[in-house]
PDB file of C-alpha atoms and ligand atoms in Angstrom:
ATOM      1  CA  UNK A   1       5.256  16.112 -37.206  1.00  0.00           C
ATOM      2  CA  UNK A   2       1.527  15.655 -36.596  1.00  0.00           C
ATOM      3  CA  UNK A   3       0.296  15.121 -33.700  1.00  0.00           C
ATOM      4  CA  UNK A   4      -2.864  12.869 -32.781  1.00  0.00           C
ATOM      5  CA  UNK A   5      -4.766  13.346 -29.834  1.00  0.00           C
ATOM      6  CA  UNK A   6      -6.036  10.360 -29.904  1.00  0.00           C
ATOM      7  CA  UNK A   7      -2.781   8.324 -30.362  1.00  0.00           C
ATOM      8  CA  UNK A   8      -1.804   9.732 -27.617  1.00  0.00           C
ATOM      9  CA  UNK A   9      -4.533   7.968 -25.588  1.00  0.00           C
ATOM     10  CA  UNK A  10      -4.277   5.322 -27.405  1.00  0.00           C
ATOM     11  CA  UNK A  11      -0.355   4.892 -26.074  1.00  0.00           C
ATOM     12  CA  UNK A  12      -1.282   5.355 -22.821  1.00  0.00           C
ATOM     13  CA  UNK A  13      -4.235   3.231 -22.851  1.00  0.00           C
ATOM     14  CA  UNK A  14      -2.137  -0.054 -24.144  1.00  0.00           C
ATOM     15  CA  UNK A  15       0.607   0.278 -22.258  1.00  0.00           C
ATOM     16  CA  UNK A  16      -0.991   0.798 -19.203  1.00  0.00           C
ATOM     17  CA  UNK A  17      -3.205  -2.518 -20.022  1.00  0.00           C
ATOM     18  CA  UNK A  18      -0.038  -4.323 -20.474  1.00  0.00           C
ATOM     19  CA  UNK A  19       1.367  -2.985 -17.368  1.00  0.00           C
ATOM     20  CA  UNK A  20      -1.514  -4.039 -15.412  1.00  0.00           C
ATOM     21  CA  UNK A  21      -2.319  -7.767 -17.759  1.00  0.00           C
ATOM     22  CA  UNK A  22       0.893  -8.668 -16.893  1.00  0.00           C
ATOM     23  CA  UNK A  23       0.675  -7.638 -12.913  1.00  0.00           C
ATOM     24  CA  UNK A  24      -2.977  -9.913 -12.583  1.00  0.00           C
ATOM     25  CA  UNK A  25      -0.545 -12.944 -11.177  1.00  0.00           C
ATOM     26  CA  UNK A  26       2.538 -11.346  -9.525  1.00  0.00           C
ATOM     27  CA  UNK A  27       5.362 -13.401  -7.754  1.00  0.00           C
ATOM     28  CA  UNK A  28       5.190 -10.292  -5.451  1.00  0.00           C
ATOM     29  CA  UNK A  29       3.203  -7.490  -4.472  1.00  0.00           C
ATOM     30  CA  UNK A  30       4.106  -4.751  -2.001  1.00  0.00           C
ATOM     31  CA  UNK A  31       2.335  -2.503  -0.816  1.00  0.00           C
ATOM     32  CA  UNK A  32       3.779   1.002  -0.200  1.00  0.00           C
ATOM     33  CA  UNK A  33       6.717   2.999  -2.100  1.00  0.00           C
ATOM     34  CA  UNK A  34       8.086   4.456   0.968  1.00  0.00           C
ATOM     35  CA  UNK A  35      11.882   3.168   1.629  1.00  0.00           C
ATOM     36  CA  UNK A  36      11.234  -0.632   2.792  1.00  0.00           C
ATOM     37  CA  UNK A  37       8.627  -1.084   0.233  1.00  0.00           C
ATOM     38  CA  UNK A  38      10.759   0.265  -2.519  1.00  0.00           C
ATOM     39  CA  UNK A  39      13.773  -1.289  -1.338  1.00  0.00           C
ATOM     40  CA  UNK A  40      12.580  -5.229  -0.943  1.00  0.00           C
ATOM     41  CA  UNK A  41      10.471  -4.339  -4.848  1.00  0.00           C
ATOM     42  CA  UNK A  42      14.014  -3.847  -6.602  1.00  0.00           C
ATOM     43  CA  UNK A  43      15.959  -6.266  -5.014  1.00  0.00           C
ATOM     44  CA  UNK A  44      13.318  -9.493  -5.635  1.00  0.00           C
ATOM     45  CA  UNK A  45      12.974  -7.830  -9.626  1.00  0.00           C
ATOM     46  CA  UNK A  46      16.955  -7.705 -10.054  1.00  0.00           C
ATOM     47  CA  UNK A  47      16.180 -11.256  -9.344  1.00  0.00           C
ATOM     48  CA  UNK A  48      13.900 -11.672 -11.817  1.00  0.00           C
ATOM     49  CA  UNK A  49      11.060 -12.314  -9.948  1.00  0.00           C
ATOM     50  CA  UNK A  50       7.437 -10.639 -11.234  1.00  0.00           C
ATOM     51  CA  UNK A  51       7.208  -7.539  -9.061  1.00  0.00           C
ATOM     52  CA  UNK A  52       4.483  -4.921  -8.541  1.00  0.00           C
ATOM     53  CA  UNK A  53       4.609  -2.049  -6.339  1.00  0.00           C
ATOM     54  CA  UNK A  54       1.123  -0.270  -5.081  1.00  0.00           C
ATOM     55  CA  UNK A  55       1.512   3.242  -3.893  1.00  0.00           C
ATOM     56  CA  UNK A  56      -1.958   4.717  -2.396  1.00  0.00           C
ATOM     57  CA  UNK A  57      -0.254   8.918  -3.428  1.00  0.00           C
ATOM     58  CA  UNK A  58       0.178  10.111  -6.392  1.00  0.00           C
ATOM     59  CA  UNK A  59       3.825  10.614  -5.595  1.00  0.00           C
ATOM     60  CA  UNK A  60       6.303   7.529  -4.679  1.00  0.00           C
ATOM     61  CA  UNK A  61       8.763   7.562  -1.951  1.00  0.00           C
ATOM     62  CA  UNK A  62       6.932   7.537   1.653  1.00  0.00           C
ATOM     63  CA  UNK A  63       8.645   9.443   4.629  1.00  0.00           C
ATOM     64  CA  UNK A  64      11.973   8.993   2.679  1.00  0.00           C
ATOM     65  CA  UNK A  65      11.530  12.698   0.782  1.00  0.00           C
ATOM     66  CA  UNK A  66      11.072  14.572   4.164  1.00  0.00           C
ATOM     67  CA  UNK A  67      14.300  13.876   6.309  1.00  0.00           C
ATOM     68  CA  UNK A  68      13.709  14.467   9.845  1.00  0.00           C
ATOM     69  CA  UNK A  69      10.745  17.520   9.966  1.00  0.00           C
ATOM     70  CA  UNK A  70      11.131  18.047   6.455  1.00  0.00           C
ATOM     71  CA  UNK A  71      14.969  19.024   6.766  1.00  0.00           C
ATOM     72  CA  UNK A  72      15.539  16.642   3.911  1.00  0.00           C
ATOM     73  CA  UNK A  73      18.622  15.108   4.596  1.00  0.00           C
ATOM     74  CA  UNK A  74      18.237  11.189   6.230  1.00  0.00           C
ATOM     75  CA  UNK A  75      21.188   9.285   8.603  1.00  0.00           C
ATOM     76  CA  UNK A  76      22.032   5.550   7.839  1.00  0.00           C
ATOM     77  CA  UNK A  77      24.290   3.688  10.045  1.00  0.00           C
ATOM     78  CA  UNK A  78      27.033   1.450   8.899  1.00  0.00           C
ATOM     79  CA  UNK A  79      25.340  -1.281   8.741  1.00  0.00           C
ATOM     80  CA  UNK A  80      22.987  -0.411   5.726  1.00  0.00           C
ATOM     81  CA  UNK A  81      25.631   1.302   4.074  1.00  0.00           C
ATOM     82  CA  UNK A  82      26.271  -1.358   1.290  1.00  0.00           C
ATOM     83  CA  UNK A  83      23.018  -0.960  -0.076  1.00  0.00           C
ATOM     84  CA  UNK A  84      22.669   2.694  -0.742  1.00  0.00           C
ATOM     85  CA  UNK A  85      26.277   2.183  -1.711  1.00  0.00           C
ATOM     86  CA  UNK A  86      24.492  -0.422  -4.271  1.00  0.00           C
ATOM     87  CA  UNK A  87      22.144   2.020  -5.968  1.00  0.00           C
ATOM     88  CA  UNK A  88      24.471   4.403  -6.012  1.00  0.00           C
ATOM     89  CA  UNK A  89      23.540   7.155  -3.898  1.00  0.00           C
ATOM     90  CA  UNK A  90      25.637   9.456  -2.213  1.00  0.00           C
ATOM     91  CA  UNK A  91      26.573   8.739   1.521  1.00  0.00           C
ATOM     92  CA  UNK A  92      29.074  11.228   3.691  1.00  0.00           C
ATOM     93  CA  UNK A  93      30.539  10.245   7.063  1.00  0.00           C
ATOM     94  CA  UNK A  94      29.145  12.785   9.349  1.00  0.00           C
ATOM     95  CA  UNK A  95      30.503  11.231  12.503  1.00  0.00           C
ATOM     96  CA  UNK A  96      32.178   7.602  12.821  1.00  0.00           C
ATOM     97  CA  UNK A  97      29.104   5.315  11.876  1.00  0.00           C
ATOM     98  CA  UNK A  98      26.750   7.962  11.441  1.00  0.00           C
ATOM     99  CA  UNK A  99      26.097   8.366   7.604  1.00  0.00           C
ATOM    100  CA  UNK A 100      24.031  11.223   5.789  1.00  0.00           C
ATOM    101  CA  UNK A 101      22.190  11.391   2.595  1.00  0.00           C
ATOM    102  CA  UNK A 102      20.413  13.909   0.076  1.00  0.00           C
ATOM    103  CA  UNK A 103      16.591  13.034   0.891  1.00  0.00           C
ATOM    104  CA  UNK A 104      15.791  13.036  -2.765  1.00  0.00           C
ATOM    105  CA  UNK A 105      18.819  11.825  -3.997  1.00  0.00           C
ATOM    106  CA  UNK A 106      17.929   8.697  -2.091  1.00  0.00           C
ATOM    107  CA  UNK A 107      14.274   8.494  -3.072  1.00  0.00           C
ATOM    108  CA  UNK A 108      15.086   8.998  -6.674  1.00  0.00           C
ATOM    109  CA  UNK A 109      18.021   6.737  -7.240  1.00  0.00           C
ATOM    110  CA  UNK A 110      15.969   3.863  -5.278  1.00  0.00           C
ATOM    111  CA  UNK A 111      12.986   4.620  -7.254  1.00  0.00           C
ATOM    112  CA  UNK A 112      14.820   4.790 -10.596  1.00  0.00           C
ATOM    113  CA  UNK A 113      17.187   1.511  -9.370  1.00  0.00           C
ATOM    114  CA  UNK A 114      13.580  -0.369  -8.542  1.00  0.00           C
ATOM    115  CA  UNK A 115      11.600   1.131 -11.663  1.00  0.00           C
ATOM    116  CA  UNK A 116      14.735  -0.368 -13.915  1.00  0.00           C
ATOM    117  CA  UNK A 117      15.267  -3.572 -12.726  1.00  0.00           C
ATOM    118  CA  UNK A 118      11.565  -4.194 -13.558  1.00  0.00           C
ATOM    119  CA  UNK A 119       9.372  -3.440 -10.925  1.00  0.00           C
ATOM    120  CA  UNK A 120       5.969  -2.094 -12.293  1.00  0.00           C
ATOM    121  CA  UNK A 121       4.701   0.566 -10.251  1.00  0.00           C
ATOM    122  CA  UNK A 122       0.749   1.213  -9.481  1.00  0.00           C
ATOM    123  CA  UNK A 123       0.681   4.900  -8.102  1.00  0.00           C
ATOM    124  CA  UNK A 124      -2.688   6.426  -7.110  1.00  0.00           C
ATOM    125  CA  UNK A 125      -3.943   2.637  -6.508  1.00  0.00           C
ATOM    126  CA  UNK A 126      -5.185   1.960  -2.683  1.00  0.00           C
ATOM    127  CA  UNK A 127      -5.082  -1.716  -1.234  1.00  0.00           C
ATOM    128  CA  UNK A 128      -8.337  -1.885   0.034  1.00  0.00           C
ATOM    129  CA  UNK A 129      -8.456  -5.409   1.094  1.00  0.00           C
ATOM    130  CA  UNK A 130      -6.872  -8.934   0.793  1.00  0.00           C
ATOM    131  CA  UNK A 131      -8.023 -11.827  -0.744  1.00  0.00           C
ATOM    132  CA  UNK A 132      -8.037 -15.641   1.421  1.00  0.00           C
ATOM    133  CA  UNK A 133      -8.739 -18.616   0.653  1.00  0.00           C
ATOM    134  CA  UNK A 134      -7.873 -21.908   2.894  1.00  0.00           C
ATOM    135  CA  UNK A 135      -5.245 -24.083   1.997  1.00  0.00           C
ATOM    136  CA  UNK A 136      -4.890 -27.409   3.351  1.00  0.00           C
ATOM    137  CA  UNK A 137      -6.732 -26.594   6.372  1.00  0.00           C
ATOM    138  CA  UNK A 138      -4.320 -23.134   6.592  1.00  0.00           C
ATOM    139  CA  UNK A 139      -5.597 -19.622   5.665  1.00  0.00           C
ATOM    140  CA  UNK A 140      -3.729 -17.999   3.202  1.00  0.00           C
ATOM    141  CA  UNK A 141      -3.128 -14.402   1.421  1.00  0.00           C
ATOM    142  CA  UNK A 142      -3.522 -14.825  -2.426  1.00  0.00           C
ATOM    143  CA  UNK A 143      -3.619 -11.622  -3.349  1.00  0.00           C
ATOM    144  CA  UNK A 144      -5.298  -8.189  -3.058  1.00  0.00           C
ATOM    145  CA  UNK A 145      -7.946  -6.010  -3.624  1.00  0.00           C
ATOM    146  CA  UNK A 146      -7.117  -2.675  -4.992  1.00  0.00           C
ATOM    147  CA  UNK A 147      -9.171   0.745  -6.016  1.00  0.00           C
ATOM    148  CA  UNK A 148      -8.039   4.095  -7.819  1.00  0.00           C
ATOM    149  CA  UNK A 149      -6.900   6.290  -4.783  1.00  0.00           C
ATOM    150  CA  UNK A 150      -9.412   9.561  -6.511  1.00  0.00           C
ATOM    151  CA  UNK A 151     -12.232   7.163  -5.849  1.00  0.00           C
ATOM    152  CA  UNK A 152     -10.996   6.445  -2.309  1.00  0.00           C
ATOM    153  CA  UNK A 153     -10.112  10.221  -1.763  1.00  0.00           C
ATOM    154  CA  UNK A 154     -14.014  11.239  -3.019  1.00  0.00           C
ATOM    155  CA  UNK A 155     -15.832   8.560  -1.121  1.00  0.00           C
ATOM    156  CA  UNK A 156     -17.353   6.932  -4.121  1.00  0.00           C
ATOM    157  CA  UNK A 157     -19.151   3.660  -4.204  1.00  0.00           C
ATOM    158  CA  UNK A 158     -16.657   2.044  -7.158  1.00  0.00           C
ATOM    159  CA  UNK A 159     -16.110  -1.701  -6.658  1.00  0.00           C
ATOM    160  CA  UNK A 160     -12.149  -2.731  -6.302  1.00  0.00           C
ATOM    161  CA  UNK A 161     -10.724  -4.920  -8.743  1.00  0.00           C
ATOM    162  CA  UNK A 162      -8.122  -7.712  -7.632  1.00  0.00           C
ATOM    163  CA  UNK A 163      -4.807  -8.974  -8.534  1.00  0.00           C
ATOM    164  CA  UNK A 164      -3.042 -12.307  -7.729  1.00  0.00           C
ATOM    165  CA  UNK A 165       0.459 -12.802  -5.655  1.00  0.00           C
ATOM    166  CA  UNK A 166       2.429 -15.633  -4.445  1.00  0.00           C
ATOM    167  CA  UNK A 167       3.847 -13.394  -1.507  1.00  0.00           C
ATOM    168  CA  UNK A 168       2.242 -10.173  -0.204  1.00  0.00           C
ATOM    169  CA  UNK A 169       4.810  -7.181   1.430  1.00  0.00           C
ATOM    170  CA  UNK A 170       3.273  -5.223   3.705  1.00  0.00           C
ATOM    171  CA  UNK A 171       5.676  -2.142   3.515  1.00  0.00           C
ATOM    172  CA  UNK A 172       2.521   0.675   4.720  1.00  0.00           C
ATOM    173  CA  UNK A 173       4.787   2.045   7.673  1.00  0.00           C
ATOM    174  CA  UNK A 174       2.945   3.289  10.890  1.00  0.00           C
ATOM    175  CA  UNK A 175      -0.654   3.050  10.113  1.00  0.00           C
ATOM    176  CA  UNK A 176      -0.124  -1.190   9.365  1.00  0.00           C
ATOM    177  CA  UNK A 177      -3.133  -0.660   7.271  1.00  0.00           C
ATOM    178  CA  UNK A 178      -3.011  -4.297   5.337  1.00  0.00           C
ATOM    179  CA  UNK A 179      -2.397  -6.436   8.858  1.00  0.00           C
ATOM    180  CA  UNK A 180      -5.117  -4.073  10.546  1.00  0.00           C
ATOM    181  CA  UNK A 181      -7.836  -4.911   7.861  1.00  0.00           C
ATOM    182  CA  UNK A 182      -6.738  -8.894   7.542  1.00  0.00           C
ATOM    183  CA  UNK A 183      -7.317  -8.833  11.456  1.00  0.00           C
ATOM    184  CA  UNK A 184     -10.131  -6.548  11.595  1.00  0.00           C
ATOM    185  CA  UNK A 185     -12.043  -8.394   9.220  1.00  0.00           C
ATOM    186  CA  UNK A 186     -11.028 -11.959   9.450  1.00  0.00           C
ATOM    187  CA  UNK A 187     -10.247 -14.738  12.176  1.00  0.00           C
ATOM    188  CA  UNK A 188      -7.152 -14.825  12.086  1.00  0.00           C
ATOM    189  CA  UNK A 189      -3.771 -15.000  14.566  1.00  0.00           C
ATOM    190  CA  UNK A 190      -0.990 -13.436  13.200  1.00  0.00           C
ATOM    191  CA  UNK A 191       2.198 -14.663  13.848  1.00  0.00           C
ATOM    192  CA  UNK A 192       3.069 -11.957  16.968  1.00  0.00           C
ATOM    193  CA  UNK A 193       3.260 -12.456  20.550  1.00  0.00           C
ATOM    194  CA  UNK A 194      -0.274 -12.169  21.101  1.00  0.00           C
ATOM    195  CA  UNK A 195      -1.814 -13.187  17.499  1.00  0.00           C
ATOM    196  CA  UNK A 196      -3.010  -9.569  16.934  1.00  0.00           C
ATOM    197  CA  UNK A 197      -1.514  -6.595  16.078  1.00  0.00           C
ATOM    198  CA  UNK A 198       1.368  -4.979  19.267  1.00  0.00           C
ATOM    199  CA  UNK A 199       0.994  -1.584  18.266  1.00  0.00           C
ATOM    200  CA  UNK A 200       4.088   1.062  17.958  1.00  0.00           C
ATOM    201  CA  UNK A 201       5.871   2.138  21.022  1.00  0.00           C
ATOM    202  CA  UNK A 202       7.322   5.542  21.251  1.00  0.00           C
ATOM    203  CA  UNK A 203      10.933   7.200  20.394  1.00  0.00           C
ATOM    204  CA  UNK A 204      14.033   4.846  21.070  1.00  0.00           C
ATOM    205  CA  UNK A 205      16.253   4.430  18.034  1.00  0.00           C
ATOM    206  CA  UNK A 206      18.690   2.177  19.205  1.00  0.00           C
ATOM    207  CA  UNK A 207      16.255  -0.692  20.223  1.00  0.00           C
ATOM    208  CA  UNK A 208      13.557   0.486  17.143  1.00  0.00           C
ATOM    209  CA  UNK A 209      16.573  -0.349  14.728  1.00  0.00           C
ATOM    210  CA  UNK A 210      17.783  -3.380  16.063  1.00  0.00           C
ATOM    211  CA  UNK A 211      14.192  -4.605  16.328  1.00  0.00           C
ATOM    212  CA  UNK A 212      12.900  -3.862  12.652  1.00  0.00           C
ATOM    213  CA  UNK A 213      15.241  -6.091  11.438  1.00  0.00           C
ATOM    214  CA  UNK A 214      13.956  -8.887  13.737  1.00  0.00           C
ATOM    215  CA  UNK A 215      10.408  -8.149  13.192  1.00  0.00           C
ATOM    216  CA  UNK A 216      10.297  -8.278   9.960  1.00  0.00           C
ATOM    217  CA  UNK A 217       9.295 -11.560   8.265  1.00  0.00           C
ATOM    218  CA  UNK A 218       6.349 -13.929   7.442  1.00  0.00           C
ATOM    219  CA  UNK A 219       3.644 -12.468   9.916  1.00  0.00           C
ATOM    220  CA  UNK A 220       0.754 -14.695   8.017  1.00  0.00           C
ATOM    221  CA  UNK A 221       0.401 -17.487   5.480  1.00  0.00           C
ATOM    222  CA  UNK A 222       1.599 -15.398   2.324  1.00  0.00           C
ATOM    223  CA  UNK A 223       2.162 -11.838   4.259  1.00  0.00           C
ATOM    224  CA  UNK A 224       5.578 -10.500   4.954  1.00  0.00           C
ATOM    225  CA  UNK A 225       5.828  -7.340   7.063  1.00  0.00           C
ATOM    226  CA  UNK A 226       9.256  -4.775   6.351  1.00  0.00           C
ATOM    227  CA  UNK A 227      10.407  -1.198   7.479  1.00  0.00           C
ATOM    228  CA  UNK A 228       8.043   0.795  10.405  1.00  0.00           C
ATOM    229  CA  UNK A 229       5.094  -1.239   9.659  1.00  0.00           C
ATOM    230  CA  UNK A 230       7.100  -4.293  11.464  1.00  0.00           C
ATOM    231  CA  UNK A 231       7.615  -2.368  14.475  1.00  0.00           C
ATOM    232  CA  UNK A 232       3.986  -1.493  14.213  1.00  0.00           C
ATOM    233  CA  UNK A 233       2.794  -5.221  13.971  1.00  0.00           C
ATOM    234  CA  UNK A 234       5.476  -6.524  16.632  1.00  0.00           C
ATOM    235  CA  UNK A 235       5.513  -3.738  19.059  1.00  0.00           C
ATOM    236  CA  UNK A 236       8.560  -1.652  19.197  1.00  0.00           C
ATOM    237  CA  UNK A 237       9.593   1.261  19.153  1.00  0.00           C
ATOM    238  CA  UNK A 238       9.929   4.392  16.809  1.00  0.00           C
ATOM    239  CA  UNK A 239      13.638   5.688  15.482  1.00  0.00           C
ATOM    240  CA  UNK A 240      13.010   8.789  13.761  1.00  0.00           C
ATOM    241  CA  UNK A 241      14.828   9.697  10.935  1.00  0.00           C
ATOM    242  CA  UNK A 242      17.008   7.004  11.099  1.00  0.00           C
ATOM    243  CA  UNK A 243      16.620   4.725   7.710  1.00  0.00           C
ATOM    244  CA  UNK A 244      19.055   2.038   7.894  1.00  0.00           C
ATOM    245  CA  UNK A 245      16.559  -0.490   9.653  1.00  0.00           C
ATOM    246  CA  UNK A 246      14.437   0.340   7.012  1.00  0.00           C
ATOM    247  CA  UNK A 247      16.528  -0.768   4.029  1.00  0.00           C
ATOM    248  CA  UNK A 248      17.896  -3.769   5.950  1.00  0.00           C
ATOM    249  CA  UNK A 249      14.632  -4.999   7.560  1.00  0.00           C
ATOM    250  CA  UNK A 250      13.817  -5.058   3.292  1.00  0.00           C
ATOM    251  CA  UNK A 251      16.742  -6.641   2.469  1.00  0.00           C
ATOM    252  CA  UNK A 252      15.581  -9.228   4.319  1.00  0.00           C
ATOM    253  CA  UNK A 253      12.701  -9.974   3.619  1.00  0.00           C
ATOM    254  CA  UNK A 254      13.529  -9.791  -0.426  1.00  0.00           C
ATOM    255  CA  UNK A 255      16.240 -12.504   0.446  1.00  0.00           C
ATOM    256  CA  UNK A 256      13.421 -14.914   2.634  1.00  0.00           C
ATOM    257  CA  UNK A 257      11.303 -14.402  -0.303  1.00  0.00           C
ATOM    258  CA  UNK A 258      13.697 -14.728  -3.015  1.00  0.00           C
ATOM    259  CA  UNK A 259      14.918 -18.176  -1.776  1.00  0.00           C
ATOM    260  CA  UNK A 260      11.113 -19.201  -1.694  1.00  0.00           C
ATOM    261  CA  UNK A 261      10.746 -18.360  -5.142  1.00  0.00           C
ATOM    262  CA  UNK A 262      14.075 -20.656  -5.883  1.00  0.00           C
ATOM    263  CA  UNK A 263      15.647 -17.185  -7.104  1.00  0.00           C
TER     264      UNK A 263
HETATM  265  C1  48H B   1      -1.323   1.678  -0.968  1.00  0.00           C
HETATM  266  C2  48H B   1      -0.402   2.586   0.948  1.00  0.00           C
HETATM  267  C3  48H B   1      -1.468   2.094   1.717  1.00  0.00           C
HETATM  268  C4  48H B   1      -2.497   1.354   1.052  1.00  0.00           C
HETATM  269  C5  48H B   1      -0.133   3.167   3.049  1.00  0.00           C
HETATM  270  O1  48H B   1       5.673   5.311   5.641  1.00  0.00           O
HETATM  271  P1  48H B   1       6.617   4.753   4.633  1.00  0.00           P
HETATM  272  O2  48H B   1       7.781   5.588   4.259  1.00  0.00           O
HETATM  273  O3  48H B   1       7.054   3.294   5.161  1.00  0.00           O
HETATM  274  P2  48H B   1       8.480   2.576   5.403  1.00  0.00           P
HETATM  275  O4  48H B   1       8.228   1.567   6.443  1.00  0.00           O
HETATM  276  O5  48H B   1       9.074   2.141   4.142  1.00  0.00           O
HETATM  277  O6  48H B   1       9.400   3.730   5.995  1.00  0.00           O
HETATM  278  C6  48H B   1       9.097   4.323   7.212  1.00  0.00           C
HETATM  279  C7  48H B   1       9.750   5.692   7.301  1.00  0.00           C
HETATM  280  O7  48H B   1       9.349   6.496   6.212  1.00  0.00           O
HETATM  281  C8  48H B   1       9.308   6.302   8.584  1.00  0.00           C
HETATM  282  O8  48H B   1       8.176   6.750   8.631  1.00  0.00           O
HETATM  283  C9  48H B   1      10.161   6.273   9.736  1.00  0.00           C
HETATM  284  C10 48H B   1      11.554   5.729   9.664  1.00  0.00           C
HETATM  285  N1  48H B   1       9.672   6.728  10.855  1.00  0.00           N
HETATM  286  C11 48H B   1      10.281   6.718  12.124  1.00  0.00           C
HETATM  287  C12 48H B   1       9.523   7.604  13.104  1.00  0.00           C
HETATM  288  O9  48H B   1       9.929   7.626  14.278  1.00  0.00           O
HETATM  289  O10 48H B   1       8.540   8.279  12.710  1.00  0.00           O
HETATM  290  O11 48H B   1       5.812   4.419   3.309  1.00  0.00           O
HETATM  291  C13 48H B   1       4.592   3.742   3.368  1.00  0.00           C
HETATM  292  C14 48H B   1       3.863   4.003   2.057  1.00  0.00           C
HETATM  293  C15 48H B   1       3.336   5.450   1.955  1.00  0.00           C
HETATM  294  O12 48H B   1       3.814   6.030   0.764  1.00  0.00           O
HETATM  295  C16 48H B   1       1.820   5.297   1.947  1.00  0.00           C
HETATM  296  O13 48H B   1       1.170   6.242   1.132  1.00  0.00           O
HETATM  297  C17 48H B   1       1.655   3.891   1.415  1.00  0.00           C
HETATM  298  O14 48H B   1       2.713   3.171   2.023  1.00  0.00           O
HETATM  299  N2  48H B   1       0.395   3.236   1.805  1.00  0.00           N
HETATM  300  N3  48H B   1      -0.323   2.390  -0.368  1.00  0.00           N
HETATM  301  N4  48H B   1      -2.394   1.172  -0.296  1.00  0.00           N
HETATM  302  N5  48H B   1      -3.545   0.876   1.712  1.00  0.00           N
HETATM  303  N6  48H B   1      -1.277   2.461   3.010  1.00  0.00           N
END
């Protein structure tokens, strides 16, 4: 068979276009493909609700890949078991309650699960910024402002493009970096204790997992926060490589959203 260069750019070129024409006004965008991120993506698009997923790396996934110091195994609890269960990846019982899986088993099969149910992923793209305007007298995320990561990465003076959402997920884990540039840059109270941003205690798993699931939630007029980055916004603690806060904290907020979007 021949074989055309040029079609081959040409493929890429179109379906990428269509990809990204048909991401400019999204029911949903999250930012970050670690677990929460991927997690809350695949459950709103098994819903059928418009979903696009902006990952900053090149490769998808987060701190899920690494385990606990790169030993690339993670531990759910009970709790969270029915959703890996769900997307079908392997759990074993290691103890009563305490529940293992393959690191990249997990980060592949969520990936694949949230890639299939129609999520559109946006790897190498960096959220830069937000977009506001103010509603009836309310200030309101609409959407953000994105730039190729290689750009970011070489300090280049390239001008972000934007894309539209009804809801926002910020899903960046421990840096926050959405909630810290909305507050940075804007007037704005956030819907914490103190209106700004807690910042992440140290080690305690027990409370950190309990509390992810209560953090997480509408922290600002179109902005949902899920996984480490609600600990981060709300002040608690850290866990470790404990994931099952993660995938329920995004559970969560997928079902708060859903039933916003009348799914
Ligand atoms: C685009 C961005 C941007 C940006 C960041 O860190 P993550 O894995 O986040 P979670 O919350 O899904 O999972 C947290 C977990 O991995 C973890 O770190 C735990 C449990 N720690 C406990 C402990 O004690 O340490 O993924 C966040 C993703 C990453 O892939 C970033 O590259 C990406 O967000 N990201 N993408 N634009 N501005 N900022």
């Amino acid at each position: 068979m021949a074989l055309e260069e040029v079609v081959v750019t040409e493929a890429i070129m179109t379906e990428y276009y269509n990809k990204f024409m048909s991401s400019l006004e999204l029911d949903v965008a999250v930012v970050g493909a670690g677990p929460s991120g991927m997690t809350a993506a695949w459950r709103l698009a098994e819903q059928g609700a418009n979903v696009a997923l902006f990952e900053r790396k090149l490769a998808i996934g987060g701190g899920l890949w690494g385990g606990g110091m790169t030993w690339n195994t993670i531990v759910v609890q009970t709790e969270s078991r029915h959703i890996l269960e769900e997307a079908g990846i392997p759990l074993k019982e290691f103890k009563p309650g305490y529940f293992t899986a393959d690191a990249v088993a997990a980060t592949t099969i969520l990936a694949s699960k949230a890639v299939l149910s129609g999520v559109k992923f946006f790897n190498c793209i960096t959220v830069e910024d937000l977009m506001l305007r103010e509603i009836d007298g309310q200030k309101r995320v609409i959407g953000l402002v994105i730039n190729s990561s290689p750009v970011e990465a070489a300090g280049l003076h390239v001008d972000p493009l934007v894309i539209k959402a009804k809801y926002i997920i910020e899903a960046t884990g421990h840096p926050l970096e959405l909630l810290q540039t909305l507050v940075r840059k804007n007037d704005v109270r956030l819907n914490t204790p103190s209106g700004g941003i807690e910042g992440e205690q140290s080690m305690w798993a027990e409370r950190a997992e309990t509390d992810t699931l209560n953090n997480s939630g509408e922290i600002f007029p179109g902005v949902y926060v899920t996984g480490m980055a609600a600990n981060a916004a709300m002040g608690s603690y850290r866990m470790g490589p404990v994931f099952g806060g993660m995938f329920l904290s995004a559970e969560k907020v997928a079902k708060e959203i859903a039933c916003k979007l009348g799914k």
